[in-house]
Coordinates of C-alpha atoms in Angstrom, one line a residue:
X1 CA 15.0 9.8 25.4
X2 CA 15.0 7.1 22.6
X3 CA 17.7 7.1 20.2
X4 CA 16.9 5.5 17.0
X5 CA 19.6 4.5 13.6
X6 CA 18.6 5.7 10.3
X7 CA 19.9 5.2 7.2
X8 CA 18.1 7.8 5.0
X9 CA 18.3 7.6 1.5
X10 CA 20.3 10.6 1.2
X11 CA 22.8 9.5 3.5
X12 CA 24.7 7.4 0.9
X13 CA 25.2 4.1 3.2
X14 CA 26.1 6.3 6.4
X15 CA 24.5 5.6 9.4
X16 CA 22.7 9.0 10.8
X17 CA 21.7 9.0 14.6
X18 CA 18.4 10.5 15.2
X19 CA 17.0 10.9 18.8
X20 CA 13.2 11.1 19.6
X21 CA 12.2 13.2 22.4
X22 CA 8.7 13.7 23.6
X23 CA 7.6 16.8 21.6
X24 CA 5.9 20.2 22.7
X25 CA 2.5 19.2 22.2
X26 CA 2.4 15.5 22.4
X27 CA -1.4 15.2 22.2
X28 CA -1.4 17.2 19.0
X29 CA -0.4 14.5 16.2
X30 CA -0.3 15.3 12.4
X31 CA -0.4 12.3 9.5
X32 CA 1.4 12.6 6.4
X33 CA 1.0 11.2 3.4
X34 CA 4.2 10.1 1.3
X35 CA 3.8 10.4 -2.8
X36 CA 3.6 14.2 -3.2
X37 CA 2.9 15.5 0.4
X38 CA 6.7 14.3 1.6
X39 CA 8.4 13.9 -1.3
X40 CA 7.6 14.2 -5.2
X41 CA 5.3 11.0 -6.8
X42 CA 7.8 8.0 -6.7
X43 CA 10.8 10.3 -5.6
X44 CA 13.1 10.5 -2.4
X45 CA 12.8 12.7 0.5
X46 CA 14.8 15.6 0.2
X47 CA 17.9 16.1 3.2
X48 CA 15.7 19.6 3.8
X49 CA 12.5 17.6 3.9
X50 CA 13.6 15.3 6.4
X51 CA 15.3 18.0 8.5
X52 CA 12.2 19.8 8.8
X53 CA 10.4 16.7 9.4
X54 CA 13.0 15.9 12.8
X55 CA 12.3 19.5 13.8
X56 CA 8.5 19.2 13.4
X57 CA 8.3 15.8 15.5
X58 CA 10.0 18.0 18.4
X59 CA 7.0 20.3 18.4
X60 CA 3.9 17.6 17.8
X61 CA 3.6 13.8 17.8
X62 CA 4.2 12.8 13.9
X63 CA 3.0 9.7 12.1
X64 CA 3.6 8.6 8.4
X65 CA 0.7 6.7 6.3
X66 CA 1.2 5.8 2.7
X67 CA -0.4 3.6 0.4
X68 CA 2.6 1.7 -0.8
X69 CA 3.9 -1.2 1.3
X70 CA 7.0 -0.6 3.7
X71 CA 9.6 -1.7 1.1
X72 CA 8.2 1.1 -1.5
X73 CA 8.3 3.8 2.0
X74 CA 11.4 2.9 2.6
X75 CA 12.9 3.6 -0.4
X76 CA 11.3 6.9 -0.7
X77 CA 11.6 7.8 3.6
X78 CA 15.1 5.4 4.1
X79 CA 15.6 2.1 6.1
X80 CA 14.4 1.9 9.0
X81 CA 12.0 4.7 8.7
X82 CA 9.6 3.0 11.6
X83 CA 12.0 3.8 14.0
X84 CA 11.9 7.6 13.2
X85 CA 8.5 9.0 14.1
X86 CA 6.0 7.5 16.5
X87 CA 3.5 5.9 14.2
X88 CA 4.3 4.2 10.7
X89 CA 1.5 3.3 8.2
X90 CA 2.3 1.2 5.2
X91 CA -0.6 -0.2 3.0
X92 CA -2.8 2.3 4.5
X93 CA -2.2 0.8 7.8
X94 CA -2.7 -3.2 7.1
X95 CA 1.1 -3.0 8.7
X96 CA 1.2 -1.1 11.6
X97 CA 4.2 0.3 13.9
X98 CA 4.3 2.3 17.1
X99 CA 7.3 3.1 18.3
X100 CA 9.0 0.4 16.1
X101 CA 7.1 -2.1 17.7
X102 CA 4.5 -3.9 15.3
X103 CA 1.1 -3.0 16.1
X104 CA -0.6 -5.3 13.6
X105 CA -0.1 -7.4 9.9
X106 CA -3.4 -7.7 8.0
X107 CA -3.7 -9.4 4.6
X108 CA -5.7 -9.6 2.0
X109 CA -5.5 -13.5 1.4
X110 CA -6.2 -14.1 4.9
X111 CA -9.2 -12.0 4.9
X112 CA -11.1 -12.8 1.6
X113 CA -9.1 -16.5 1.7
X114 CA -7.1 -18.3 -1.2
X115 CA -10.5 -19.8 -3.2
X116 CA -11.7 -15.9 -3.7
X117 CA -7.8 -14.7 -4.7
X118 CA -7.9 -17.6 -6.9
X119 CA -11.6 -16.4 -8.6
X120 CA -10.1 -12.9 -8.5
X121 CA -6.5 -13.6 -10.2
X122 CA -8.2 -16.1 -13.0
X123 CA -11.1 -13.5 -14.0
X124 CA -8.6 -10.9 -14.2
X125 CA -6.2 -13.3 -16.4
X126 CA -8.8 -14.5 -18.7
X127 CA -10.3 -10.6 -19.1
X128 CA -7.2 -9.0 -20.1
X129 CA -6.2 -11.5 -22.4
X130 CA -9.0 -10.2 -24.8
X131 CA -8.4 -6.4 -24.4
X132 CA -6.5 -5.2 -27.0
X133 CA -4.0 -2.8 -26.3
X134 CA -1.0 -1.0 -28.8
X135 CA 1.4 -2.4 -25.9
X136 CA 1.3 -5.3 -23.6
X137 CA 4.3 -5.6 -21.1
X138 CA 4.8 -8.0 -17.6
X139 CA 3.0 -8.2 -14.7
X140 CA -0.5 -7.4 -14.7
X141 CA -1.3 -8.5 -11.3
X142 CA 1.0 -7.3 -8.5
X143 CA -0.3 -9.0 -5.2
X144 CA 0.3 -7.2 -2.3
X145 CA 0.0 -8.0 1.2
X146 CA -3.1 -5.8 1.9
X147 CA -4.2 -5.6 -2.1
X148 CA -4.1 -6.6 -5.8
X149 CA -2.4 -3.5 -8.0
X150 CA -3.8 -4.4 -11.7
X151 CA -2.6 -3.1 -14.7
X152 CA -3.9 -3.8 -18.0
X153 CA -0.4 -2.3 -19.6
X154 CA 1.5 -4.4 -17.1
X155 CA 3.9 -2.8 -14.5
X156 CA 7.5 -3.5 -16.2
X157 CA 6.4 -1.1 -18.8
X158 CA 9.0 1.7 -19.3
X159 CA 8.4 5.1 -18.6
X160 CA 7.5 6.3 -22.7
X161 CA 5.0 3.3 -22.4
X162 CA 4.0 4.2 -19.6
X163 CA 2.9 8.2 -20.5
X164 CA 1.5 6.9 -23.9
X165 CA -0.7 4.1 -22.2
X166 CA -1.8 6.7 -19.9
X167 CA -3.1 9.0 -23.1
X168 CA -4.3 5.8 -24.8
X169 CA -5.9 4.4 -21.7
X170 CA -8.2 8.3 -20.7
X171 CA -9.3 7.8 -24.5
X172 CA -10.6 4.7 -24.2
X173 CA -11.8 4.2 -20.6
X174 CA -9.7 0.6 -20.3
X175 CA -9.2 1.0 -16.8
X176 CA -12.3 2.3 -15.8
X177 CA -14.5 -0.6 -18.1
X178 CA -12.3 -3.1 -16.2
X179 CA -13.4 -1.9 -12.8
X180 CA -17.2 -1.6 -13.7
X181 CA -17.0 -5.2 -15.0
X182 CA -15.3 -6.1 -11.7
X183 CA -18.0 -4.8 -9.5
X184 CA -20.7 -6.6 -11.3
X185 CA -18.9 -10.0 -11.0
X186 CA -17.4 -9.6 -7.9
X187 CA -20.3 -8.1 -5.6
X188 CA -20.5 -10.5 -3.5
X189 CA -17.2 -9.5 -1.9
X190 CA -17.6 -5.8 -0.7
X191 CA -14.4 -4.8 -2.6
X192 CA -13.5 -1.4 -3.4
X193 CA -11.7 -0.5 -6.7
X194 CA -9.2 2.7 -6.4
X195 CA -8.2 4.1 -10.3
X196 CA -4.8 6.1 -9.8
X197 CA -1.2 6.7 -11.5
X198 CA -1.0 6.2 -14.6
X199 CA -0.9 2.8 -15.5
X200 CA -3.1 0.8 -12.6
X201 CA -6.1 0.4 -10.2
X202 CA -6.3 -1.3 -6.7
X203 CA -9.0 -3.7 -5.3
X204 CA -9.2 -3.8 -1.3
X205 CA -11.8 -4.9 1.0
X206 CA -14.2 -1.8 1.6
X207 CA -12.9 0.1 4.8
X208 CA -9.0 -0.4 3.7
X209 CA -8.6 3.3 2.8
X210 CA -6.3 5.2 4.9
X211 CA -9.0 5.2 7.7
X212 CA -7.8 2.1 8.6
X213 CA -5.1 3.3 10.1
X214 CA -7.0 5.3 12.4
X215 CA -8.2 2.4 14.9
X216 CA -4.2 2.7 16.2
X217 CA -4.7 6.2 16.9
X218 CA -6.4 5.9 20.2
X219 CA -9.1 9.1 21.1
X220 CA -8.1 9.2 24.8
X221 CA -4.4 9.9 23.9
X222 CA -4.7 12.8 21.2
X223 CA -6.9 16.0 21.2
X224 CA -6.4 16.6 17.5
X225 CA -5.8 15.2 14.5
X226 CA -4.6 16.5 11.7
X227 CA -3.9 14.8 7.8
X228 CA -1.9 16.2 5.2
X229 CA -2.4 14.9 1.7
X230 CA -2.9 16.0 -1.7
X231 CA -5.0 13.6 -3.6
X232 CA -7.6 14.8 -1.0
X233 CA -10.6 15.2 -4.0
X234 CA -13.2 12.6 -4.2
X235 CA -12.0 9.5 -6.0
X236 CA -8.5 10.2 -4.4
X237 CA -6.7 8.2 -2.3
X238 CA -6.4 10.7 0.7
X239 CA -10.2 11.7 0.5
X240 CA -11.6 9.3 2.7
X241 CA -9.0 10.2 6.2
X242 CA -9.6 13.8 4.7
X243 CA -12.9 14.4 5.1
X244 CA -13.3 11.6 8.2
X245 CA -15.4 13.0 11.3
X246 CA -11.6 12.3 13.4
X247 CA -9.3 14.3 11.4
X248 CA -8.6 18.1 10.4
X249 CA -7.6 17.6 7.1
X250 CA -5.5 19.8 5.1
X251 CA -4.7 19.8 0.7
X252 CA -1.3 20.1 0.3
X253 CA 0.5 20.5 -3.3
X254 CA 3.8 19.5 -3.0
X255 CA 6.8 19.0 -0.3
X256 CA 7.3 22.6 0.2
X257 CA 3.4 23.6 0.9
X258 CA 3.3 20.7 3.3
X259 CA 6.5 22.5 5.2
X260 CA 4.9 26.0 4.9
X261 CA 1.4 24.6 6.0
X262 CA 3.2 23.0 8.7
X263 CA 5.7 26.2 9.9
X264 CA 2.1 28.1 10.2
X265 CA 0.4 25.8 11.7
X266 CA 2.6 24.3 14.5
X267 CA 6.1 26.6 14.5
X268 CA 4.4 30.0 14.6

């Protein structure tokens, strides 16, 4: 038995002791998406959420993999979330834990190296300086460690800014314009451009979708895998580990359909 410390962020600063036994069907494991599968878009885990999640990692092995980087996760799952379930995904799986040991750190700098970030960041610069928007705000470039988040608005928008740029921006196709101008100059570098929220659009190497994460989960240790997500459509962020030749993929529409989905599938 392996008992783990969590601070969830429910648990107002108190330290919660979880334990981690090896569950029912340990070669059954299911992968959960965060923003709208576990909790709502941007929100918190709920204490009932999380208490069903405990009970559902006693029946099958249960791994987390999110799009956001671990410091986004763990605001939304609490600190030290790696320690709680077997695998962790953040950044689709660029950082990689097992068991709360690091499995693997990618990054996008050291894969497409400084002189192409540097091409990337000045295009992007020089491009949005003559797009003409009602608002401009701060940050338009958020590098993360396993991509570049862009946003034509810029991220420190507030939330009013944020719904109206959203209107503004399905009017007049800003984001998607941007994106079709990137693939023209930038096809040389096999980069794949991922429109989503409200306000943004990702650019990753091609093959950093959630399917990454899937080179950790080893075929000789699991008979089954299933994925829970709910941008699942094409275009979305979960359709590629959805509808991969590996997974059982299910659509889920909120927190409570993944627990009901989940209480059918496993607790029956």
């Amino acid at each position: 038995i392996m008992t783990d410390s969590f601070v969830g962020p429910l648990s107002k600063g108190i330290l919660v002791i979880l334990t981690m036994t090896t569950p029912d069907q340990p070669r059954t494991i299911a992968l959960f998406d965060v923003d709208g599968t576990l909790t709502i878009p941007r929100g918190e885990i709920t204490e009932e959420m999380m208490n069903f999640m405990k009970e559902l990692s006693k029946k099958i092995t249960v791994g987390i993999v999110g799009g956001s980087d671990l410091p986004k996760q763990e605001e939304q799952l609490g600190k030290g979330v790696v320690n709680l379930f077997p695998y962790n995904f953040s950044q689709n799986g660029l950082v990689a834990y097992k068991n709360g040991e690091v499995l693997e750190v990618q990054t996008i700098s050291k894969f497409l190296g400084e002189d192409n970030i540097k091409r990337i960041v000045n295009w992007v610069m020089k491009y949005l300086s003559e797009v003409d928007l009602p608002v401009k705000r701060g940050t338009f470039i958020e590098f993360r460690s396993g991509m570049m988040n862009i946003s034509p608005i810029g991220r420190n928008c507030s939330r009013e800014e944020r719904n109206d740029y959203e209107k503004y921006d399905l009017e007049h196709n800003i984001r998607k314009n941007m994106v079709e101008a990137m693939k023209k100059e930038f096809d040389d570098l096999n980069l794949t451009f991922s429109i989503g929220g409200q306000i943004s659009f990702d650019v990753f190497p091609t093959g950093w979708d959630k399917t990454y994460c899937l080179r950790f989960i080893n075929a000789s240790d699991f008979d089954k895998i299933h994925f829970f997500g709910d941008k699942t459509f094409e275009g979305g962020n979960d359709f590629e580990i959805f509808s991969h030749e590996r997974t059982e993929g299910h659509t889920v529409t909120s927190p409570e359909d993944t627990m009901e989905q989940c209480k059918k599938l496993f607790m029956a």
